[in-house]
XYZ file of C-alpha atoms in Angstrom:
609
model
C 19.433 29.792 -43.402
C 22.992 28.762 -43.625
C 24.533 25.314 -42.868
C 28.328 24.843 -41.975
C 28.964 20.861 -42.068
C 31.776 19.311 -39.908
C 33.095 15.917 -40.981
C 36.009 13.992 -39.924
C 38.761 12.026 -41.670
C 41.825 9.071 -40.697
C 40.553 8.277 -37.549
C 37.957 9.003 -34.907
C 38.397 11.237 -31.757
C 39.907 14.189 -33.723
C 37.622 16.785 -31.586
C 35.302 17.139 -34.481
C 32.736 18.277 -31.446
C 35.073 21.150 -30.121
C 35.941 21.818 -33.170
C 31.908 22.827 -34.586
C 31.729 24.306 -30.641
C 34.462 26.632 -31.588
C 33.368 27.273 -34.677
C 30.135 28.378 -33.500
C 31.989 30.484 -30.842
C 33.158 32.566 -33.760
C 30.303 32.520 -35.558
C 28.618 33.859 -32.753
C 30.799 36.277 -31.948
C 30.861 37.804 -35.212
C 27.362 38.482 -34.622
C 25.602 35.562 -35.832
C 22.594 33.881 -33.983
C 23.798 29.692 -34.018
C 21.898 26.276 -33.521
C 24.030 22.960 -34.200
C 22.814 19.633 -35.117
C 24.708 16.337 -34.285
C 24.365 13.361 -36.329
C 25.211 9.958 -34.996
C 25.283 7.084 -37.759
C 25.032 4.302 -35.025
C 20.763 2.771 -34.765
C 19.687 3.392 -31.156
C 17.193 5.284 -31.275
C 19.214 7.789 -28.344
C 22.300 7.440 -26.547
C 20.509 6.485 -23.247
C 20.904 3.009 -23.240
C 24.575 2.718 -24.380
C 26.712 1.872 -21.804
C 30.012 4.957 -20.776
C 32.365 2.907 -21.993
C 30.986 2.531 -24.948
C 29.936 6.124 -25.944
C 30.925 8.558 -22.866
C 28.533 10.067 -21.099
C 25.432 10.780 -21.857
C 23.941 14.168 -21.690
C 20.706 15.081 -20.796
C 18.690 17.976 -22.115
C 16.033 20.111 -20.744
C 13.118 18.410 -22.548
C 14.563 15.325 -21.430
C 16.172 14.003 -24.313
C 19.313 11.707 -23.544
C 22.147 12.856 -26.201
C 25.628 12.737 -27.346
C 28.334 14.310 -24.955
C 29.223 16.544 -27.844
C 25.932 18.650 -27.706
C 27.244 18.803 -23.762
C 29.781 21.335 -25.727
C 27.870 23.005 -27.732
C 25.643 24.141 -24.987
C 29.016 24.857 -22.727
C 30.523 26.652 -25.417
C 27.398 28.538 -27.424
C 25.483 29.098 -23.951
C 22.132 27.432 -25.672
C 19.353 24.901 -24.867
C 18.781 22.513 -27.411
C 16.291 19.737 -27.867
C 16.375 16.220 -28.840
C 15.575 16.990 -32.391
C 19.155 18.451 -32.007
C 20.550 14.945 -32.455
C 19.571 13.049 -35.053
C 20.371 8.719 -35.061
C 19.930 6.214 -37.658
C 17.630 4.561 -35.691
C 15.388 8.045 -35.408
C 15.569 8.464 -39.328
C 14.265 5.002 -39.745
C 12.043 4.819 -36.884
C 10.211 8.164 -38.141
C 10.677 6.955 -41.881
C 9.130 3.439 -41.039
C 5.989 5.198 -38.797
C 5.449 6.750 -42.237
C 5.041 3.470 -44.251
C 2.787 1.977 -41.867
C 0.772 5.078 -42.166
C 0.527 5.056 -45.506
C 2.303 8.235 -46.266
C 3.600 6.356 -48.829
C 1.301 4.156 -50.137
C 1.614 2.204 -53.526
C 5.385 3.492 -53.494
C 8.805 1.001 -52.849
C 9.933 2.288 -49.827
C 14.115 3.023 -50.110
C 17.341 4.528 -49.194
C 17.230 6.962 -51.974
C 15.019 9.078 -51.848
C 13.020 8.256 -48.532
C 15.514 7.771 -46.113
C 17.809 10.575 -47.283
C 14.683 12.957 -47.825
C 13.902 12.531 -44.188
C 17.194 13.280 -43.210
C 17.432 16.583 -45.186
C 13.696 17.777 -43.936
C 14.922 16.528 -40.250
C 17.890 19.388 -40.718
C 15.814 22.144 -42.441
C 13.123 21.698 -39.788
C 15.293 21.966 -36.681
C 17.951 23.987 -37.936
C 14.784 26.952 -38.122
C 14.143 26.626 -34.237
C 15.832 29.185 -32.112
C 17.809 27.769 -28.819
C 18.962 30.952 -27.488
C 15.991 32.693 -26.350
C 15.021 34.834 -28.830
C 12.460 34.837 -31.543
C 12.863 34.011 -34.846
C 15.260 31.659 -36.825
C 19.163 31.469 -36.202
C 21.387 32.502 -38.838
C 23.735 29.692 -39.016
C 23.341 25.884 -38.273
C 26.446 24.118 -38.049
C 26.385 20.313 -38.395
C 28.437 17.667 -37.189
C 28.842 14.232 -38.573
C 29.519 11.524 -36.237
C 32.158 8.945 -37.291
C 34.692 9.146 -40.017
C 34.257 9.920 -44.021
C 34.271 5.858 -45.037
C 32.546 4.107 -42.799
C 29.437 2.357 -43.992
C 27.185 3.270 -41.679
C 27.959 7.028 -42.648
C 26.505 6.308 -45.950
C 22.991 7.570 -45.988
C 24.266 10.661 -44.422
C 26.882 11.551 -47.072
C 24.379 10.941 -49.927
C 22.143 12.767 -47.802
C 24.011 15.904 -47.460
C 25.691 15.962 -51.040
C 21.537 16.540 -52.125
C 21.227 18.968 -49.198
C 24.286 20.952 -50.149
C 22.541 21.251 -53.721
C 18.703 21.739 -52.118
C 19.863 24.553 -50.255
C 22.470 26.203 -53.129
C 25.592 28.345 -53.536
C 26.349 30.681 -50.802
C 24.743 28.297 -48.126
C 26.322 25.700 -47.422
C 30.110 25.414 -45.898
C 32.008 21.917 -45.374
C 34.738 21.891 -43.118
C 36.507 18.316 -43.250
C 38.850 18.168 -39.861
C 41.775 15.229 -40.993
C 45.376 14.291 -39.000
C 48.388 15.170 -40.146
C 50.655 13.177 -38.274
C 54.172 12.955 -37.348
C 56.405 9.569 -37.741
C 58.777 9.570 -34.737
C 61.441 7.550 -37.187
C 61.111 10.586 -40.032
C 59.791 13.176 -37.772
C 57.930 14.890 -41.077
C 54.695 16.264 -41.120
C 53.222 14.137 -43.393
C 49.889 14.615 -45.896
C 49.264 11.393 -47.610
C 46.419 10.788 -44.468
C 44.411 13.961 -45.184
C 45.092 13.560 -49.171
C 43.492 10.166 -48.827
C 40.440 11.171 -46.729
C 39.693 14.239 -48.911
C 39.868 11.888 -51.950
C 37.255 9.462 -50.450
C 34.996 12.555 -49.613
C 35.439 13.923 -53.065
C 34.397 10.674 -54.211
C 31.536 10.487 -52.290
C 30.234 13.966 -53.844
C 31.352 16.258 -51.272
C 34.320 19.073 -51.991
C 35.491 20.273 -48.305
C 35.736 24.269 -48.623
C 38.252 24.565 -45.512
C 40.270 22.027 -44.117
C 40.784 21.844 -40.537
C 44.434 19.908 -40.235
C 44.849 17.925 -36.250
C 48.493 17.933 -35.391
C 50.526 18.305 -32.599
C 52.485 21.538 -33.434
C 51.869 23.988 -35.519
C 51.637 23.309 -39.604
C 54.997 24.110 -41.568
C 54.314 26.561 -44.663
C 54.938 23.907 -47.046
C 52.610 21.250 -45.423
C 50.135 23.979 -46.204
C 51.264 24.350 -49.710
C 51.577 20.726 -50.685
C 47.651 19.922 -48.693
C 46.311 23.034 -50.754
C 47.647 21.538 -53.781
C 46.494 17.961 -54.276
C 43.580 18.852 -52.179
C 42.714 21.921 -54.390
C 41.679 23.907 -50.882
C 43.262 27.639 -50.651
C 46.255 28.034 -48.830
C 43.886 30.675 -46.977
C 40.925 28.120 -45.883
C 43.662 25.132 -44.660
C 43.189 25.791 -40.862
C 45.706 23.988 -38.209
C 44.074 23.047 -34.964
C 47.752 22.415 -33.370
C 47.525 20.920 -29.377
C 46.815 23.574 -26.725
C 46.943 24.222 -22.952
C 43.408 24.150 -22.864
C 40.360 23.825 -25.140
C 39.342 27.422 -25.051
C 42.286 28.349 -26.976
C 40.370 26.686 -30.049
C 37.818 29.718 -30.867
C 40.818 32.091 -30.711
C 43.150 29.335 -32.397
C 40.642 30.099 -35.227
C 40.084 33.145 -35.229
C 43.818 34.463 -35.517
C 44.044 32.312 -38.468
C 40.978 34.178 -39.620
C 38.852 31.099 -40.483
C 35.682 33.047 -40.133
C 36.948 35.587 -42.597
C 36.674 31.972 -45.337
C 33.760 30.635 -43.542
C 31.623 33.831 -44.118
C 32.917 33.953 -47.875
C 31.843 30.466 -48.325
C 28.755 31.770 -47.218
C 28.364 35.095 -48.777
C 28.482 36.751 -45.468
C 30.166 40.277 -45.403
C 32.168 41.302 -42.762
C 31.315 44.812 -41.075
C 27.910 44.646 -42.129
C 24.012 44.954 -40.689
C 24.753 40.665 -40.816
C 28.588 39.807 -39.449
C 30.887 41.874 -37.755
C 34.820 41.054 -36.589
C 34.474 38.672 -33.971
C 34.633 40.231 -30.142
C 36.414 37.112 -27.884
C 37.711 39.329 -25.266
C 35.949 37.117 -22.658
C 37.245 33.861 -24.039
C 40.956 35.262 -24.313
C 41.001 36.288 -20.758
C 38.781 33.009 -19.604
C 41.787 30.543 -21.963
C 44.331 33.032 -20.289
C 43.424 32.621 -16.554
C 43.309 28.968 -16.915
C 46.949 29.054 -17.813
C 48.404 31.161 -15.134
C 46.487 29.441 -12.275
C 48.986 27.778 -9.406
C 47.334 27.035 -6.340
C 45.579 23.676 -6.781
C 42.744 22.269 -5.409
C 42.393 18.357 -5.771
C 38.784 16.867 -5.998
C 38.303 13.167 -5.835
C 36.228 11.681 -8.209
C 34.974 8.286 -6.966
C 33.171 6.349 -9.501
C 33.411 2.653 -11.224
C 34.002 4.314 -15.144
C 37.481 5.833 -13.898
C 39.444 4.388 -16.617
C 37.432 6.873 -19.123
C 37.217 10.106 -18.410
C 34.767 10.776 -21.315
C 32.101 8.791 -18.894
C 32.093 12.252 -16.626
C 33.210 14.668 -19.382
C 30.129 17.344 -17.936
C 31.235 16.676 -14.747
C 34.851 17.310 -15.268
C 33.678 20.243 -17.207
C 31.546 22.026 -14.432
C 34.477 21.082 -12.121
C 36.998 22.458 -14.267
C 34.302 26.329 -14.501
C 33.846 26.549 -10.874
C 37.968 25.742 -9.880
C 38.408 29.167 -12.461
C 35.833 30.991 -11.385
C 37.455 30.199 -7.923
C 41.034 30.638 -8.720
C 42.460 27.305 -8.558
C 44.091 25.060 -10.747
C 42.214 21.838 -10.666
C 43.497 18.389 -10.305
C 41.055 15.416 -10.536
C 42.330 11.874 -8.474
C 40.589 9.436 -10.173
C 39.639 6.503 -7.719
C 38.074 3.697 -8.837
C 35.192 2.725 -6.051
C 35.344 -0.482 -6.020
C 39.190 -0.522 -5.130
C 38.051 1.200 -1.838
C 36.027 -1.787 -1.105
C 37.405 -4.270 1.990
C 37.047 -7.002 -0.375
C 39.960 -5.469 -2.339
C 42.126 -4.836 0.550
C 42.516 -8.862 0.136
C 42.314 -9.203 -3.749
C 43.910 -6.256 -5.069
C 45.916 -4.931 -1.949
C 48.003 -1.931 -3.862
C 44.820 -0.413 -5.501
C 42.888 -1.002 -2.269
C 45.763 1.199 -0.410
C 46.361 3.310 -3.488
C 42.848 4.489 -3.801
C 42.552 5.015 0.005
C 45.612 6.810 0.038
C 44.277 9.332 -3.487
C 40.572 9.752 -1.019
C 42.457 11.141 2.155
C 44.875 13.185 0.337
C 42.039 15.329 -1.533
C 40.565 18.256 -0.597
C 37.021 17.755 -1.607
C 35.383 14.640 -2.301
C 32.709 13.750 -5.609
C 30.580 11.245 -6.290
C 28.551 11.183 -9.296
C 25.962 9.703 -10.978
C 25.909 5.705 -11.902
C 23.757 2.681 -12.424
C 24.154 -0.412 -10.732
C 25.443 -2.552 -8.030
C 29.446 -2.768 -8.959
C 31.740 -0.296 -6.801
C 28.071 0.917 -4.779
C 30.018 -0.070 -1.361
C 32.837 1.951 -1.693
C 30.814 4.856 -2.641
C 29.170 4.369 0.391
C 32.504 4.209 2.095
C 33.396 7.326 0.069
C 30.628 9.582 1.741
C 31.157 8.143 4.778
C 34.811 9.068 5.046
C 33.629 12.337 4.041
C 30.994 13.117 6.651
C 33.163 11.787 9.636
C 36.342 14.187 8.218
C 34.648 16.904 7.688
C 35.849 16.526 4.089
C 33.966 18.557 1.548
C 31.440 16.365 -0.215
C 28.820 16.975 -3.209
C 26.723 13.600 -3.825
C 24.875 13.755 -7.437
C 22.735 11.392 -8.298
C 23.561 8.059 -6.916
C 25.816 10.121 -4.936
C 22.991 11.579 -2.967
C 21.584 8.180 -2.566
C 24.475 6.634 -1.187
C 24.873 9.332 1.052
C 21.505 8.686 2.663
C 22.386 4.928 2.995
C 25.321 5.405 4.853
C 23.572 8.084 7.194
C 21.015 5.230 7.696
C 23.871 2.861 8.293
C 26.161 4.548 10.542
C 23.828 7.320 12.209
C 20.686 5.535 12.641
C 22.428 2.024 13.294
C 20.086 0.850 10.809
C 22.437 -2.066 9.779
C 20.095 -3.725 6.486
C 19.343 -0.027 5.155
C 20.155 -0.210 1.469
C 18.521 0.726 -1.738
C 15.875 -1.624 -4.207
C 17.829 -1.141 -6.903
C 20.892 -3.099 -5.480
C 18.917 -5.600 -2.825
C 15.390 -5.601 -3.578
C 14.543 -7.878 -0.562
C 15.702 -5.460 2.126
C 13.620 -5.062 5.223
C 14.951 -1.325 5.118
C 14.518 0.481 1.836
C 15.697 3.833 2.145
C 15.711 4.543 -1.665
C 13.525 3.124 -3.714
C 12.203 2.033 -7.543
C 9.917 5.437 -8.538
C 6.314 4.372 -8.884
C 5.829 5.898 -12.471
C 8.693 4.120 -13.800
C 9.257 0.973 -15.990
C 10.790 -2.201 -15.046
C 10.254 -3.570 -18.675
C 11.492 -1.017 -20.900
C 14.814 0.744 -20.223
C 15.076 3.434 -23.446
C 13.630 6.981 -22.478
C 11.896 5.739 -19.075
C 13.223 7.623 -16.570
C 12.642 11.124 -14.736
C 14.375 12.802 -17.633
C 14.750 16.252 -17.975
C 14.193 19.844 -16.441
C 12.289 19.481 -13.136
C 11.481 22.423 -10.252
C 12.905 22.288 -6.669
C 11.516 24.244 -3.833
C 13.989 25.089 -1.186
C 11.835 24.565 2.355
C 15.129 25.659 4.293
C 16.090 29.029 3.665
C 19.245 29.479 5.220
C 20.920 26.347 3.998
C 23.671 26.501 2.387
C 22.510 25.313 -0.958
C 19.827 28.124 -1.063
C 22.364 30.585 -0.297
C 24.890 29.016 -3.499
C 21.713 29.895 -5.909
C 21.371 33.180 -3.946
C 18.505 32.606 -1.773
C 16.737 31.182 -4.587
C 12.282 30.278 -3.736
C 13.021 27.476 -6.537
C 15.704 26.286 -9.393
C 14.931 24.394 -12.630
C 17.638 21.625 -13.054
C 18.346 18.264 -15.330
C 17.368 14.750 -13.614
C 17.990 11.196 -14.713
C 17.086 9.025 -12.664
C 14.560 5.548 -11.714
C 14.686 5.726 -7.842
C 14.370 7.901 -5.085
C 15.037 8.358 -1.361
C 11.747 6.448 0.259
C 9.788 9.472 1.152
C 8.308 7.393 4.122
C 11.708 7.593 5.833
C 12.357 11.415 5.720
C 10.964 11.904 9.001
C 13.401 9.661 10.652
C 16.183 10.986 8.697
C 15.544 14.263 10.093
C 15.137 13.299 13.289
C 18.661 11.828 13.555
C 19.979 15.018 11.597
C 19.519 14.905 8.255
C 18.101 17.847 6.229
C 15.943 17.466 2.995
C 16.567 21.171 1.737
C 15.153 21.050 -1.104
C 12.028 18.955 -2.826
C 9.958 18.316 -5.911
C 6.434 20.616 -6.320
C 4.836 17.274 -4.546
C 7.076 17.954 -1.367
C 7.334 14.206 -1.249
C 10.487 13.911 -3.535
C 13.486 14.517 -1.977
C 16.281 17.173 -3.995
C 18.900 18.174 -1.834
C 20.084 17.089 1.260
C 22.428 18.737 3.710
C 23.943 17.763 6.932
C 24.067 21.409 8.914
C 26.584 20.551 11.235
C 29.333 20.312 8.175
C 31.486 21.926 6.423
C 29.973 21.363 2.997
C 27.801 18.276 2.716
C 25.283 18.305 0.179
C 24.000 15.498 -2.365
C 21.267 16.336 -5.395
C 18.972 14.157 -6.540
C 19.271 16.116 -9.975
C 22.428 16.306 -12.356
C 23.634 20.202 -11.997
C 26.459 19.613 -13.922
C 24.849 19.561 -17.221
C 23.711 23.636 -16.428
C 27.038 24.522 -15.887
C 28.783 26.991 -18.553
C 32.480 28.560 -18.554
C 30.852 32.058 -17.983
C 28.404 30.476 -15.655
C 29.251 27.417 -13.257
C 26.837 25.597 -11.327
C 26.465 26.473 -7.917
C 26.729 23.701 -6.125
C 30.097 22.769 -8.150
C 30.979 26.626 -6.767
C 30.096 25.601 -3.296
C 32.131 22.351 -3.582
C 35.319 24.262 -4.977
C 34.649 26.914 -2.021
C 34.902 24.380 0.595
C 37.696 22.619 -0.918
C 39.994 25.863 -0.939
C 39.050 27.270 1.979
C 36.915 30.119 0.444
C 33.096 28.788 1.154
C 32.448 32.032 3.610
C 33.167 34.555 0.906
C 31.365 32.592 -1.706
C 28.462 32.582 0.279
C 28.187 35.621 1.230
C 28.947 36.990 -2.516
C 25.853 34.615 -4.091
C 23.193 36.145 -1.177
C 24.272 39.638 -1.891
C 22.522 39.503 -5.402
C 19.496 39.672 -3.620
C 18.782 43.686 -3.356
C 17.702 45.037 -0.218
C 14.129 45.734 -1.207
C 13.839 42.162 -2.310
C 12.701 42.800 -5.639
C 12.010 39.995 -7.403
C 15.008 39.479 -9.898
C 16.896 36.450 -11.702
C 20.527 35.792 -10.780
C 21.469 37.194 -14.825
C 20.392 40.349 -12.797
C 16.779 40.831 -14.727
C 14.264 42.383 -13.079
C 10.734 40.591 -12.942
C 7.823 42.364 -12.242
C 6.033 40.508 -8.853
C 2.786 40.688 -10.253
C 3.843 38.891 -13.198
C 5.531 36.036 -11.247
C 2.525 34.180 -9.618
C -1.018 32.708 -10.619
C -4.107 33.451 -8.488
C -4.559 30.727 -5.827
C -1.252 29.688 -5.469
C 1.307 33.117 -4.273
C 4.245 30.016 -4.490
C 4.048 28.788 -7.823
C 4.999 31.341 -10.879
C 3.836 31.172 -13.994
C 5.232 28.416 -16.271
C 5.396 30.508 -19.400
C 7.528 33.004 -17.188
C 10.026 30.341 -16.244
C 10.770 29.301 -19.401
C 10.739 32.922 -20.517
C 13.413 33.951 -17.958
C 15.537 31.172 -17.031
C 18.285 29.694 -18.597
C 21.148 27.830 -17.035
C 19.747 27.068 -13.842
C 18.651 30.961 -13.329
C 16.373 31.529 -10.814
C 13.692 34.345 -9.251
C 14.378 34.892 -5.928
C 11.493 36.138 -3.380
């Protein structure tokens, strides 16, 4: 096994996570199977109780693990499925370290930093780093790890010691550091200037670690002399400084690196030869023209985001992200109007009167509208206003989440004149609960309690338009995080008055997707689709959204039913044939086998029947 670390120096932010995605592009497409590990310094035990603001978003995994955005972009960018043994906390090292004690693993010993706490971490690497994430048997070939924070901070510490004893446990020829540092620009001088990156090398030097290939942040490209003078009192090559210069768009990163032939140092450091059984010169053809396309798009397509974390984008990076797939997969140039929900509230038509008609002004102008996924009761009644806007327009709506259950209270509201219809979570007294606290959840613990993770939806309509978006799909597999539900004891009124339930749990008495027929596009999940979504592969329903938005929902739907064959052969939207025999247990001709599934389907690919 081989380990490529990625630190970061100066300051935080520097796109240390695109930076290890790209760098496991490369690796990849020189040949190379890749896992990644993230390491986050800070003690919760996950990222699920930390609030957006404080962290960005956080990203949910099939198993159900709640992570750090940044493994969001290693799954976009390396098309894998990782676990949450892929990100490793403080508070997990200690936590597992500390279970020990208790159990004596230890006994008559003086439990410490050095060697216990570091031990665990290097174990924790070499264990994970052996599972494969793309499918295929066997170990991957490369594990690249990123380290959260920046070279200094005290909190780091453990880490650092950590992996200056890994980098010697695992030996020559294994082990690549790649420190990413800023070299910035002073407006008054207008130099490129060094001293930053000199400084943080000499605190990681001093810390036992020697970077191998230094990945320089700047705004434009690196002068030759820059280069010279970093090499120098950095005692790096010339050939391993790399400059990850500002571009268009992040896909440009992989091939940023590759024309500067940072694989070609990266597989020396790790006594990889190129054109061999092992690595080959990397084959990016797809990226190029993906990172090209994006540039030459023109005709726009403007999605409103309505949400109460609009003042950090970070808080809906996946959703931006699946947005951002299905506008090029659709040929549009995407443009996000951020509008803050509780500016579209009438209480802020008297408080804040130029947001209230700003943000009214941003929902009426877009072509589709978005909301997505949130906790709690702040901005909930102009989300409500949001979807409602939306279904009386005819405006192109996708509800996610939240968004799905806001959807259903306004329906209640406005449809069924059922004035007090609301949800438990934000007036637990109302005398019409039409989403409502799950039974199997906690009220007393918050960390790791809710539905997390991959869960199965049946489509019961067939011809809706969300079956048709995952090509006629019997069933998906998609990512949920969520503590309450639409109140299954309602659904029969709702559909009554017009509302469909499309799609539901294995029970049939959780609701997935709803649709109103009658509309353009207006569809709400229960589940999270955007954390599925890849460059090569969006998510459907983003797709759908996009389609409406831009006029082009007709041809999109009849493109995603057309991968169904005419024999209907049973057969996965990568275009994999399953054998039908194969696909159900005896008793129940519905249900396929679960060792199939997770055989078969990655990225929200499905068996159609």
């Amino acid at each position: 096994m081989k380990y490529v670390l990625v630190t970061g120096g100066v300051v935080s932010g520097l796109g240390k996570g695109v930076t290890a995605s790209s760098i496991g592009v490369l690796l990849k497409a020189c040949g190379l199977r890749v896992t990644t590990i993230k390491i986050d310094p800070y003690l919760n035990t996950d990222a699920g109780t930390m609030s957006p603001f404080e962290h960005g978003e956080v990203f949910v995994l099939d198993d159900g693990g709640e992570v750090d955005l940044d493994l969001g972009n290693y799954e976009r960018f390396l098309d894998i499925r990782l676990t949450r043994d892929n990100n490793i906390t403080t508070g997990k090292i200690y936590q597992s370290v500390i279970n020990k004690e208790r159990r004596g693993d230890y006994l008559g010993k003086t439990v410490q930093v050095v060697p216990h706490i570091t031990d665990e971490i290097q174990d924790w690497i070499e264990r994970v780093a052996m599972n494969p994430v793309d499918g295929k048997e066997g170990p991957p070939d490369v594990c690249v790890i990123e380290l959260g924070g920046t070279i200094g901070d005290i909190e780091s510490m453990p880490f650092i010691e950590a992996l200056g004893q890994f980098s010697y446990r695992v030996g020559p020829g294994n082990f690549c550091l790649v420190h990413v540092s800023l070299v910035p620009v002073l407006n008054v001088v207008g130099e490129q200037k060094t001293k930053p990156t000199q400084h943080s090398v000499r605190g990681l030097r001093g810390l036992g670690l020697q970077p191998d290939i230094l990945g320089c942040r700047s705004t434009e490209p690196l002068e030759e002399n820059v280069k010279a003078k970093l090499s120098q009192f950095c005692q790096v090559p010339i050939s391993s400084i790399v400059n990850l210069h500002d571009v268009t768009n992040i896909w440009h990163i992989p091939l940023l690196l590759r024309d500067q032939r940072a694989h070609e140092a990266i597989l020396k450091v790790l006594d990889f030869q190129l054109v061999s059984k092992v690595a080959r010169e990397p084959k990016l053809a797809e990226w190029t023209e993906r990172a090209s396309k994006l540039d030459k798009l023109k005709a726009t397509v403007r999605i409103a985001m309505v949400g109460k974390y609009t003042g950090l984008s970070d808080s809906y990076l996946s959703v931006l992200k699946a947005l951002l797939h299905a506008s090029v997969a659709m040929d549009r140039k995407l443009v996000v109007e951020w509008v803050p929900s509780c500016d579209l509230e009438d209480s802020a038509a008297k408080e804040t009167p130029e947001a209230h008609k700003k943000a009214w002004s941003l929902l009426k102008g877009a072509d589709g509208i978005l909301v997505p996924g949130g906790f709690g009761n702040r901005g909930v009644q102009g989300k409500i206003l949001a979807a409602k806007f939306a279904r009386e327009n005819n405006v192109p709506y996708l509800g996610i989440c939240l968004g799905m259950q806001i959807a259903v209270i306004d329906f209640a509201r406005s449809i069924m004149k059922l004035r007090g219809a609301n949800s438990t979570e934000f007036d637990p007294d109302t005398t019409t609960p039409c989403v409502i606290f799950m039974p199997e959840g906690s009220k007393t613990h918050m960390g790791a309690t809710m539905r997390l993770g991959s869960r199965r939806t049946y489509f019961n309509v067939t011809k809706c338009k969300s079956a048709k978006l995952y090509g006629n799909a019997a069933f998906i597999d998609e990512r949920h995080r969520h503590r309450y539900e639409v109140n299954p004891e309602m659904v029969p009124e709702f559909e009554k008055a017009g509302l469909s339930f499309v799609g539901r749990d294995e029970s049939g008495r959780r609701m997935e997707i709803i649709e109103l027929p009658s509309h353009k596009f207006f569809i709400g999940a229960q589940f999270h689709p955007e954390f599925k979504s890849r460059p090569g592969k969006p998510s459907p329903l983003f797709l759908g959204l996009i389609a409406a938005a831009s006029g082009q929902l007709d041809t999109l739907l009849k493109r995603s039913s057309s991968v169904v064959n005419s024999n209907s052969t049973p057969r996965c939207l990568n275009g994999t044939i399953v054998p039908t025999k194969a696909l159900y247990s005896k008793g129940h001709a519905k249900k396929p086998l679960e060792s199939l599934v997770n055989g078969y389907f990655a990225n929200g690919n499905v068996i159609h029947t």
